[in-house]
Short mmCIF file of C-alpha atoms in Angstrom, two decimals:
data_model
loop_
_atom_site.label_atom_id
_atom_site.label_comp_id
_atom_site.label_asym_id
_atom_site.label_seq_id
_atom_site.Cartn_x
_atom_site.Cartn_y
_atom_site.Cartn_z
CA ALA A 19 -29.28 -0.97 2.51
CA LEU A 20 -27.65 -4.37 2.77
CA MET A 21 -30.45 -6.00 0.79
CA ARG A 22 -30.07 -3.43 -2.00
CA TYR A 23 -26.33 -4.03 -2.20
CA SER A 24 -26.92 -7.78 -2.25
CA ASP A 25 -29.25 -7.34 -5.22
CA ALA A 26 -26.84 -4.96 -6.91
CA VAL A 27 -23.87 -7.32 -6.53
CA GLU A 28 -25.93 -10.05 -8.17
CA ASP A 29 -26.56 -7.75 -11.14
CA LYS A 30 -22.98 -6.41 -11.29
CA PRO A 31 -20.69 -8.90 -9.52
CA ARG A 32 -17.50 -7.22 -10.76
CA ASP A 33 -18.40 -3.70 -9.59
CA ALA A 34 -15.86 -2.68 -6.95
CA ALA A 35 -17.98 0.24 -5.72
CA ILE A 36 -20.84 -2.07 -4.82
CA HIS A 37 -18.50 -4.41 -2.94
CA VAL A 38 -17.02 -1.50 -0.97
CA ARG A 39 -20.46 -0.16 -0.09
CA MET A 40 -21.66 -3.62 0.91
CA GLY A 41 -18.53 -3.99 3.03
CA ARG A 42 -19.32 -0.72 4.79
CA ALA A 43 -22.87 -1.87 5.55
CA LEU A 44 -21.66 -5.22 6.88
CA GLU A 45 -18.97 -3.52 8.96
CA LYS A 46 -21.56 -1.21 10.56
CA LEU A 47 -23.63 -4.28 11.42
CA GLY A 48 -20.63 -5.83 13.18
CA ARG A 49 -20.23 -8.55 10.56
CA ALA A 50 -16.48 -8.12 10.07
CA PRO A 51 -15.70 -11.46 8.35
CA GLU A 52 -18.31 -10.78 5.69
CA ALA A 53 -17.12 -7.17 5.34
CA ILE A 54 -13.56 -8.40 4.83
CA HIS A 55 -14.78 -10.72 2.09
CA GLU A 56 -16.48 -7.80 0.31
CA TYR A 57 -13.46 -5.51 0.64
CA LYS A 58 -11.24 -8.23 -0.81
CA ALA A 59 -13.64 -8.61 -3.73
CA ALA A 60 -13.51 -4.85 -4.25
CA GLN A 61 -9.72 -4.99 -4.44
CA GLU A 62 -9.92 -7.77 -7.00
CA PHE A 63 -12.31 -5.87 -9.25
CA ALA A 64 -11.14 -2.30 -8.63
CA GLY A 65 -10.68 -0.35 -11.80
CA SER A 66 -10.63 2.94 -9.95
CA GLU A 67 -7.88 3.93 -7.56
CA LYS A 68 -10.54 5.37 -5.23
CA TRP A 69 -12.22 2.00 -4.59
CA LEU A 70 -8.93 0.14 -4.37
CA GLU A 71 -7.59 2.51 -1.71
CA GLU A 72 -10.82 2.50 0.28
CA ALA A 73 -10.98 -1.30 0.26
CA LYS A 74 -7.33 -1.56 1.29
CA ALA A 75 -7.77 0.92 4.15
CA ALA A 76 -10.86 -0.93 5.40
CA LEU A 77 -9.07 -4.29 5.28
CA ASP A 78 -6.12 -2.86 7.17
CA ARG A 79 -8.46 -1.41 9.81
CA LEU A 80 -10.48 -4.62 10.25
CA GLN A 81 -7.51 -6.95 10.27
CA GLN A 82 -5.46 -4.80 12.67
CA HIS A 83 -8.27 -3.99 15.10
CA PRO A 84 -11.06 -6.55 14.79
CA ARG A 85 -14.26 -5.77 16.64
CA PRO A 86 -15.35 -8.18 19.36
#
């Protein structure tokens, strides 16, 4: 999944949904710093309230309770 999102973000670098989904994949792999980067990108490009809120909630979760 991560490879598909990487390809997709190259094609549509300003698509917040792709950044959120890539953040989710990275988070599940335990790659929190990279996930945080993707969630921040999603916030920057969010045109939809849904993606903005999801990115914000994920950032709050990762920055409050980082995984070891």
